[in-house]
PDB file of C-alpha atoms in Angstrom:
ATOM      1  CA  MET A   9      -5.075 -14.339 -55.017  1.00 51.00           C
ATOM      2  CA  LYS A  10      -4.410 -17.928 -55.976  1.00 68.00           C
ATOM      3  CA  ARG A  11      -7.245 -19.285 -58.100  1.00 71.00           C
ATOM      4  CA  ASP A  12      -6.993 -22.816 -56.701  1.00 83.00           C
ATOM      5  CA  THR A  13      -7.267 -21.532 -53.115  1.00 88.00           C
ATOM      6  CA  PHE A  14     -10.395 -19.542 -53.940  1.00 94.00           C
ATOM      7  CA  PHE A  15     -12.146 -22.357 -55.804  1.00 95.00           C
ATOM      8  CA  GLN A  16     -11.210 -24.963 -53.179  1.00 94.00           C
ATOM      9  CA  GLU A  17     -12.630 -22.861 -50.370  1.00 96.00           C
ATOM     10  CA  LEU A  18     -15.700 -21.867 -52.377  1.00 96.00           C
ATOM     11  CA  ARG A  19     -16.511 -25.492 -53.126  1.00 96.00           C
ATOM     12  CA  ARG A  20     -16.507 -26.274 -49.401  1.00 95.00           C
ATOM     13  CA  VAL A  21     -18.754 -23.320 -48.629  1.00 95.00           C
ATOM     14  CA  LEU A  22     -21.207 -24.086 -51.432  1.00 96.00           C
ATOM     15  CA  GLN A  23     -21.454 -27.752 -50.464  1.00 95.00           C
ATOM     16  CA  ARG A  24     -22.258 -26.801 -46.859  1.00 92.00           C
ATOM     17  CA  GLU A  25     -25.149 -24.744 -48.234  1.00 91.00           C
ATOM     18  CA  GLY A  26     -26.578 -27.632 -50.249  1.00 93.00           C
ATOM     19  CA  PHE A  27     -25.050 -26.870 -53.646  1.00 96.00           C
ATOM     20  CA  THR A  28     -23.015 -29.354 -55.677  1.00 96.00           C
ATOM     21  CA  THR A  29     -20.035 -28.419 -57.821  1.00 96.00           C
ATOM     22  CA  GLN A  30     -18.155 -29.918 -60.732  1.00 95.00           C
ATOM     23  CA  ALA A  31     -14.485 -29.677 -61.703  1.00 94.00           C
ATOM     24  CA  VAL A  32     -13.283 -26.253 -62.815  1.00 94.00           C
ATOM     25  CA  GLN A  33     -13.656 -25.832 -66.574  1.00 93.00           C
ATOM     26  CA  ASP A  34     -11.988 -23.022 -68.545  1.00 91.00           C
ATOM     27  CA  GLY A  35     -11.455 -21.012 -65.375  1.00 92.00           C
ATOM     28  CA  LEU A  36     -15.097 -21.381 -64.275  1.00 95.00           C
ATOM     29  CA  LEU A  37     -16.590 -23.394 -61.402  1.00 96.00           C
ATOM     30  CA  PRO A  38     -19.871 -25.118 -62.458  1.00 97.00           C
ATOM     31  CA  VAL A  39     -22.495 -25.058 -59.695  1.00 97.00           C
ATOM     32  CA  GLU A  40     -25.612 -27.222 -59.502  1.00 97.00           C
ATOM     33  CA  TRP A  41     -28.774 -26.901 -57.427  1.00 95.00           C
ATOM     34  CA  ASP A  42     -31.185 -29.761 -56.846  1.00 93.00           C
ATOM     35  CA  GLY A  43     -29.216 -31.916 -59.277  1.00 92.00           C
ATOM     36  CA  HIS A  44     -29.415 -29.499 -62.217  1.00 95.00           C
ATOM     37  CA  PRO A  45     -26.962 -26.888 -63.588  1.00 96.00           C
ATOM     38  CA  LEU A  46     -27.433 -23.478 -61.990  1.00 97.00           C
ATOM     39  CA  CYS A  47     -24.518 -21.173 -62.759  1.00 97.00           C
ATOM     40  CA  ARG A  48     -20.767 -20.875 -63.226  1.00 97.00           C
ATOM     41  CA  ILE A  49     -18.507 -18.803 -60.990  1.00 97.00           C
ATOM     42  CA  THR A  50     -15.429 -16.969 -62.241  1.00 96.00           C
ATOM     43  CA  GLU A  51     -12.137 -16.734 -60.355  1.00 92.00           C
ATOM     44  CA  GLY A  52     -13.003 -13.092 -59.647  1.00 92.00           C
ATOM     45  CA  GLY A  53     -16.209 -14.100 -57.833  1.00 93.00           C
ATOM     46  CA  GLY A  54     -18.544 -13.212 -60.696  1.00 94.00           C
ATOM     47  CA  VAL A  55     -21.499 -15.391 -61.687  1.00 96.00           C
ATOM     48  CA  ARG A  56     -22.588 -16.452 -65.166  1.00 95.00           C
ATOM     49  CA  TYR A  57     -25.774 -18.362 -65.948  1.00 95.00           C
ATOM     50  CA  TRP A  58     -28.252 -19.268 -68.666  1.00 95.00           C
ATOM     51  CA  GLN A  59     -31.692 -17.753 -68.176  1.00 95.00           C
ATOM     52  CA  GLU A  60     -33.387 -21.143 -68.462  1.00 94.00           C
ATOM     53  CA  ASN A  61     -31.394 -22.351 -65.434  1.00 95.00           C
ATOM     54  CA  VAL A  62     -32.992 -19.697 -63.196  1.00 94.00           C
ATOM     55  CA  ALA A  63     -36.489 -19.915 -64.631  1.00 92.00           C
ATOM     56  CA  ASN A  64     -38.372 -19.905 -61.321  1.00 93.00           C
ATOM     57  CA  LEU A  65     -38.145 -18.000 -58.048  1.00 89.00           C
ATOM     58  CA  GLU A  66     -36.500 -20.806 -56.087  1.00 91.00           C
ATOM     59  CA  ARG A  67     -33.682 -21.212 -58.589  1.00 94.00           C
ATOM     60  CA  GLU A  68     -33.281 -17.453 -58.965  1.00 93.00           C
ATOM     61  CA  GLN A  69     -32.861 -17.157 -55.191  1.00 89.00           C
ATOM     62  CA  ALA A  70     -30.413 -20.083 -55.196  1.00 93.00           C
ATOM     63  CA  CYS A  71     -28.342 -18.344 -57.869  1.00 95.00           C
ATOM     64  CA  GLN A  72     -28.305 -15.137 -55.848  1.00 92.00           C
ATOM     65  CA  ARG A  73     -27.222 -17.087 -52.779  1.00 92.00           C
ATOM     66  CA  ALA A  74     -24.366 -18.684 -54.730  1.00 95.00           C
ATOM     67  CA  ALA A  75     -23.322 -15.225 -55.922  1.00 95.00           C
ATOM     68  CA  ASP A  76     -23.349 -13.869 -52.351  1.00 93.00           C
ATOM     69  CA  LEU A  77     -21.252 -16.791 -51.124  1.00 94.00           C
ATOM     70  CA  ALA A  78     -18.757 -16.333 -53.953  1.00 96.00           C
ATOM     71  CA  CYS A  79     -18.403 -12.644 -53.075  1.00 95.00           C
ATOM     72  CA  MET A  80     -17.843 -13.467 -49.397  1.00 95.00           C
ATOM     73  CA  VAL A  81     -15.253 -16.169 -50.092  1.00 96.00           C
ATOM     74  CA  ARG A  82     -13.476 -13.907 -52.562  1.00 96.00           C
ATOM     75  CA  GLU A  83     -13.265 -11.235 -49.856  1.00 96.00           C
ATOM     76  CA  TYR A  84     -11.713 -13.316 -47.106  1.00 96.00           C
ATOM     77  CA  THR A  85      -9.428 -15.449 -49.273  1.00 95.00           C
ATOM     78  CA  THR A  86      -7.975 -12.257 -50.747  1.00 95.00           C
ATOM     79  CA  LEU A  87      -7.542 -10.771 -47.268  1.00 95.00           C
ATOM     80  CA  LEU A  88      -5.936 -13.950 -45.968  1.00 95.00           C
ATOM     81  CA  GLU A  89      -3.399 -14.051 -48.777  1.00 93.00           C
ATOM     82  CA  GLN A  90      -2.349 -10.452 -48.136  1.00 94.00           C
ATOM     83  CA  ALA A  91      -2.581 -10.467 -44.322  1.00 96.00           C
ATOM     84  CA  PRO A  92       0.501 -10.444 -42.067  1.00 96.00           C
ATOM     85  CA  PRO A  93       1.069 -13.287 -39.599  1.00 95.00           C
ATOM     86  CA  LEU A  94      -0.294 -12.884 -36.086  1.00 95.00           C
ATOM     87  CA  ARG A  95       2.475 -12.899 -33.465  1.00 91.00           C
ATOM     88  CA  ALA A  96       1.681 -13.545 -29.816  1.00 91.00           C
ATOM     89  CA  GLN A  97       3.077 -15.437 -26.849  1.00 89.00           C
ATOM     90  CA  GLY A  98       1.853 -19.023 -26.732  1.00 87.00           C
ATOM     91  CA  LEU A  99       0.186 -18.885 -30.154  1.00 90.00           C
ATOM     92  CA  THR A 100       1.006 -21.729 -32.521  1.00 89.00           C
ATOM     93  CA  GLY A 101      -0.118 -22.216 -36.095  1.00 89.00           C
ATOM     94  CA  ASP A 102      -0.334 -19.904 -39.069  1.00 92.00           C
ATOM     95  CA  PHE A 103      -2.902 -17.293 -38.001  1.00 96.00           C
ATOM     96  CA  ARG A 104      -3.214 -14.182 -40.171  1.00 96.00           C
ATOM     97  CA  VAL A 105      -4.413 -10.728 -39.100  1.00 97.00           C
ATOM     98  CA  LEU A 106      -7.502  -9.867 -41.140  1.00 97.00           C
ATOM     99  CA  ALA A 107      -8.438  -6.833 -39.033  1.00 96.00           C
ATOM    100  CA  ASP A 108      -6.936  -5.099 -35.982  1.00 96.00           C
ATOM    101  CA  PHE A 109      -8.532  -2.197 -34.118  1.00 96.00           C
ATOM    102  CA  ASN A 110      -8.691  -0.851 -30.590  1.00 94.00           C
ATOM    103  CA  GLY A 111      -7.019  -3.870 -29.001  1.00 93.00           C
ATOM    104  CA  THR A 112      -9.165  -6.457 -30.806  1.00 96.00           C
ATOM    105  CA  VAL A 113      -7.945  -8.683 -33.614  1.00 97.00           C
ATOM    106  CA  LEU A 114      -9.786 -10.785 -36.211  1.00 97.00           C
ATOM    107  CA  ALA A 115      -7.650 -13.654 -37.473  1.00 97.00           C
ATOM    108  CA  GLY A 116      -7.991 -16.264 -40.187  1.00 97.00           C
ATOM    109  CA  HIS A 117      -6.422 -19.707 -40.118  1.00 95.00           C
ATOM    110  CA  GLN A 118      -6.123 -22.230 -42.939  1.00 93.00           C
ATOM    111  CA  THR A 119      -7.061 -25.756 -41.782  1.00 93.00           C
ATOM    112  CA  LYS A 120      -7.667 -29.046 -43.565  1.00 91.00           C
ATOM    113  CA  PHE A 121     -11.398 -28.354 -43.125  1.00 91.00           C
ATOM    114  CA  GLY A 122     -11.187 -24.905 -44.730  1.00 93.00           C
ATOM    115  CA  ILE A 123     -10.491 -21.417 -43.445  1.00 95.00           C
ATOM    116  CA  HIS A 124     -11.529 -20.776 -39.839  1.00 96.00           C
ATOM    117  CA  PHE A 125     -11.889 -17.504 -37.953  1.00 97.00           C
ATOM    118  CA  VAL A 126     -11.331 -16.260 -34.411  1.00 97.00           C
ATOM    119  CA  THR A 127     -11.348 -12.945 -32.539  1.00 97.00           C
ATOM    120  CA  TRP A 128      -9.142 -12.066 -29.564  1.00 96.00           C
ATOM    121  CA  ASP A 129      -8.464  -9.166 -27.234  1.00 95.00           C
ATOM    122  CA  ARG A 130      -4.840  -8.088 -27.170  1.00 92.00           C
ATOM    123  CA  GLY A 131      -3.107  -8.811 -23.855  1.00 86.00           C
ATOM    124  CA  PHE A 132      -0.741  -6.705 -21.760  1.00 77.00           C
ATOM    125  CA  ARG A 133       1.561  -4.615 -23.985  1.00 81.00           C
ATOM    126  CA  TRP A 134       0.095  -6.506 -26.947  1.00 79.00           C
ATOM    127  CA  THR A 135       2.323  -9.502 -26.343  1.00 87.00           C
ATOM    128  CA  GLY A 136      -0.484 -11.990 -25.692  1.00 91.00           C
ATOM    129  CA  LEU A 137      -4.077 -12.786 -26.648  1.00 93.00           C
ATOM    130  CA  ASN A 138      -7.100 -13.209 -24.367  1.00 93.00           C
ATOM    131  CA  TYR A 139     -10.714 -14.401 -24.542  1.00 93.00           C
ATOM    132  CA  GLY A 140     -10.732 -16.102 -27.922  1.00 94.00           C
ATOM    133  CA  HIS A 141     -14.094 -16.384 -29.662  1.00 95.00           C
ATOM    134  CA  TYR A 142     -13.905 -19.217 -32.208  1.00 95.00           C
ATOM    135  CA  PHE A 143     -16.257 -19.226 -35.198  1.00 93.00           C
ATOM    136  CA  GLN A 144     -14.923 -22.107 -37.290  1.00 92.00           C
ATOM    137  CA  GLU A 145     -15.960 -21.287 -40.890  1.00 93.00           C
ATOM    138  CA  ASN A 146     -18.556 -18.604 -39.978  1.00 92.00           C
ATOM    139  CA  TYR A 147     -16.904 -15.500 -41.421  1.00 94.00           C
ATOM    140  CA  VAL A 148     -19.992 -13.281 -41.123  1.00 90.00           C
ATOM    141  CA  ALA A 149     -20.390 -13.986 -37.404  1.00 90.00           C
ATOM    142  CA  ALA A 150     -16.667 -13.461 -36.818  1.00 94.00           C
ATOM    143  CA  LYS A 151     -16.766 -10.051 -38.526  1.00 94.00           C
ATOM    144  CA  GLN A 152     -19.779  -9.022 -36.463  1.00 91.00           C
ATOM    145  CA  ASP A 153     -18.106 -10.128 -33.255  1.00 93.00           C
ATOM    146  CA  PHE A 154     -14.968  -8.168 -34.179  1.00 96.00           C
ATOM    147  CA  ALA A 155     -16.985  -5.029 -34.915  1.00 95.00           C
ATOM    148  CA  ILE A 156     -18.709  -5.211 -31.517  1.00 94.00           C
ATOM    149  CA  ARG A 157     -15.657  -6.192 -29.449  1.00 94.00           C
ATOM    150  CA  SER A 158     -13.511  -3.477 -31.013  1.00 95.00           C
ATOM    151  CA  GLY A 159     -16.158  -0.788 -30.513  1.00 93.00           C
ATOM    152  CA  LEU A 160     -16.687  -0.139 -34.224  1.00 93.00           C
ATOM    153  CA  VAL A 161     -20.388  -0.978 -33.822  1.00 90.00           C
ATOM    154  CA  PRO A 162     -22.325  -0.522 -30.528  1.00 89.00           C
ATOM    155  CA  GLN A 163     -23.811  -3.735 -29.141  1.00 84.00           C
ATOM    156  CA  TYR A 164     -27.319  -2.283 -28.983  1.00 84.00           C
ATOM    157  CA  GLN A 165     -27.351  -1.733 -32.755  1.00 82.00           C
ATOM    158  CA  VAL A 166     -26.881  -5.416 -33.565  1.00 82.00           C
ATOM    159  CA  PHE A 167     -29.583  -8.116 -33.497  1.00 85.00           C
ATOM    160  CA  ASN A 168     -28.596 -11.756 -33.031  1.00 82.00           C
ATOM    161  CA  GLN A 169     -30.021 -14.571 -35.166  1.00 84.00           C
ATOM    162  CA  GLU A 170     -32.734 -15.454 -32.654  1.00 88.00           C
ATOM    163  CA  GLN A 171     -33.949 -11.854 -32.564  1.00 90.00           C
ATOM    164  CA  LEU A 172     -33.885 -11.533 -36.350  1.00 89.00           C
ATOM    165  CA  THR A 173     -35.819 -14.790 -36.706  1.00 91.00           C
ATOM    166  CA  GLU A 174     -38.527 -13.441 -34.403  1.00 92.00           C
ATOM    167  CA  ILE A 175     -38.650 -10.149 -36.332  1.00 93.00           C
ATOM    168  CA  PHE A 176     -39.063 -12.096 -39.580  1.00 92.00           C
ATOM    169  CA  HIS A 177     -41.869 -14.119 -37.968  1.00 91.00           C
ATOM    170  CA  CYS A 178     -43.631 -10.941 -36.816  1.00 93.00           C
ATOM    171  CA  CYS A 179     -43.331  -9.481 -40.309  1.00 93.00           C
ATOM    172  CA  ALA A 180     -44.935 -12.608 -41.770  1.00 90.00           C
ATOM    173  CA  ASP A 181     -47.788 -12.440 -39.241  1.00 90.00           C
ATOM    174  CA  THR A 182     -48.341  -8.782 -40.083  1.00 92.00           C
ATOM    175  CA  LEU A 183     -48.530  -9.512 -43.812  1.00 90.00           C
ATOM    176  CA  ASN A 184     -50.907 -12.429 -43.243  1.00 89.00           C
ATOM    177  CA  THR A 185     -53.260 -10.356 -41.081  1.00 85.00           C
ATOM    178  CA  ASN A 186     -55.862  -8.101 -42.625  1.00 76.00           C
ATOM    179  CA  LEU A 187     -54.489  -4.767 -41.404  1.00 81.00           C
ATOM    180  CA  ASN A 188     -55.187  -2.767 -44.562  1.00 86.00           C
ATOM    181  CA  LEU A 189     -51.530  -1.977 -45.081  1.00 88.00           C
ATOM    182  CA  SER A 190     -50.635   0.607 -47.685  1.00 90.00           C
ATOM    183  CA  PRO A 191     -48.466  -0.541 -50.616  1.00 90.00           C
ATOM    184  CA  LYS A 192     -45.581   1.449 -49.126  1.00 92.00           C
ATOM    185  CA  GLN A 193     -45.945  -0.239 -45.737  1.00 92.00           C
ATOM    186  CA  GLU A 194     -46.126  -3.688 -47.301  1.00 90.00           C
ATOM    187  CA  ALA A 195     -43.022  -2.948 -49.394  1.00 92.00           C
ATOM    188  CA  TYR A 196     -41.101  -1.904 -46.276  1.00 92.00           C
ATOM    189  CA  ILE A 197     -42.052  -5.089 -44.435  1.00 93.00           C
ATOM    190  CA  ARG A 198     -41.133  -7.328 -47.358  1.00 91.00           C
ATOM    191  CA  GLY A 199     -37.851  -5.447 -47.627  1.00 92.00           C
ATOM    192  CA  ILE A 200     -37.105  -6.222 -43.975  1.00 93.00           C
ATOM    193  CA  GLN A 201     -37.835  -9.896 -44.605  1.00 91.00           C
ATOM    194  CA  ALA A 202     -35.562  -9.964 -47.666  1.00 88.00           C
ATOM    195  CA  GLN A 203     -32.757  -8.320 -45.693  1.00 88.00           C
ATOM    196  CA  ILE A 204     -33.071 -10.887 -42.899  1.00 89.00           C
ATOM    197  CA  GLU A 205     -33.131 -13.773 -45.391  1.00 85.00           C
ATOM    198  CA  ASN A 206     -29.867 -12.528 -46.892  1.00 78.00           C
ATOM    199  CA  GLY A 207     -28.220 -12.948 -43.489  1.00 77.00           C
ATOM    200  CA  ILE A 208     -30.146 -16.059 -42.381  1.00 82.00           C
ATOM    201  CA  PRO A 209     -31.022 -18.096 -45.510  1.00 79.00           C
ATOM    202  CA  ASP A 210     -32.722 -20.828 -43.442  1.00 82.00           C
ATOM    203  CA  VAL A 211     -34.892 -18.422 -41.424  1.00 85.00           C
ATOM    204  CA  VAL A 212     -38.134 -19.972 -42.740  1.00 87.00           C
ATOM    205  CA  ASP A 213     -36.950 -23.447 -41.724  1.00 87.00           C
ATOM    206  CA  ARG A 214     -36.053 -22.098 -38.271  1.00 87.00           C
ATOM    207  CA  ILE A 215     -39.568 -20.739 -37.814  1.00 87.00           C
ATOM    208  CA  LYS A 216     -41.162 -24.002 -38.968  1.00 86.00           C
ATOM    209  CA  ALA A 217     -39.017 -25.925 -36.478  1.00 85.00           C
ATOM    210  CA  GLN A 218     -40.108 -23.586 -33.681  1.00 82.00           C
ATOM    211  CA  GLU A 219     -43.771 -24.000 -34.607  1.00 81.00           C
ATOM    212  CA  GLN A 220     -43.467 -27.794 -34.716  1.00 80.00           C
ATOM    213  CA  GLN A 221     -41.835 -27.787 -31.301  1.00 78.00           C
ATOM    214  CA  LEU A 222     -44.605 -25.611 -29.841  1.00 75.00           C
ATOM    215  CA  ALA A 223     -47.263 -27.874 -31.406  1.00 72.00           C
ATOM    216  CA  GLN A 224     -45.968 -30.962 -29.618  1.00 66.00           C
ATOM    217  CA  PRO A 225     -48.136 -31.947 -26.628  1.00 67.00           C
ATOM    218  CA  TYR A 226     -46.689 -31.328 -23.203  1.00 56.00           C
ATOM    219  CA  ILE A 227     -45.916 -34.563 -21.359  1.00 63.00           C
ATOM    220  CA  PRO A 228     -45.343 -34.011 -17.629  1.00 63.00           C
ATOM    221  CA  GLN A 229     -42.435 -35.816 -16.062  1.00 60.00           C
ATOM    222  CA  HIS A 230     -43.392 -38.035 -13.138  1.00 57.00           C
ATOM    223  CA  THR A 231     -40.970 -38.337 -10.274  1.00 55.00           C
ATOM    224  CA  MET A 232     -40.838 -40.982  -7.612  1.00 51.00           C
TER     225      MET A 232
END
């Protein structure tokens, strides 16, 4: 995998998540959080940091998030470099086959805004493509869509972001209510919350936005 491709894509992804980055130094990408140094990422997707830079829970979680993003970007940039081109009638542009199973294809496409992803169903005799689902830079959602469309994962086993947000909210309500939970029960619930946060880092902000919307007074609309 080309180092420059990986670091260029990773910088875009980190910046979308609120991180800032500096120029690559000695093969390492310096990453900052809230205006202060956080960690450095290697070309292999590893993370190095000084303990004083992750001295509280917020910064520790930010470092873990940066590590997760680096791992994800390393995965799909490596796949994209090795993937064969996607051939189909009417398709233009350099799309690469990242996964292909049971008549469904997951493709990656390098754009000036970064790497974008799309899933398609193969057409008649596999000469065309139908029903494209476009995910822009959302690799995780594209992989999930591919798994469901191809039959690798049954639809009923997958929760969407709205459902997961509500589950997280219910977990929080359960923990905040005096239900005399056992330590084991509480650990399970907190584990569910941590798992959801890994997939939806802004889940707490989503819940706050929902609560603020519900708290707004209802203003009836008058019609003539």
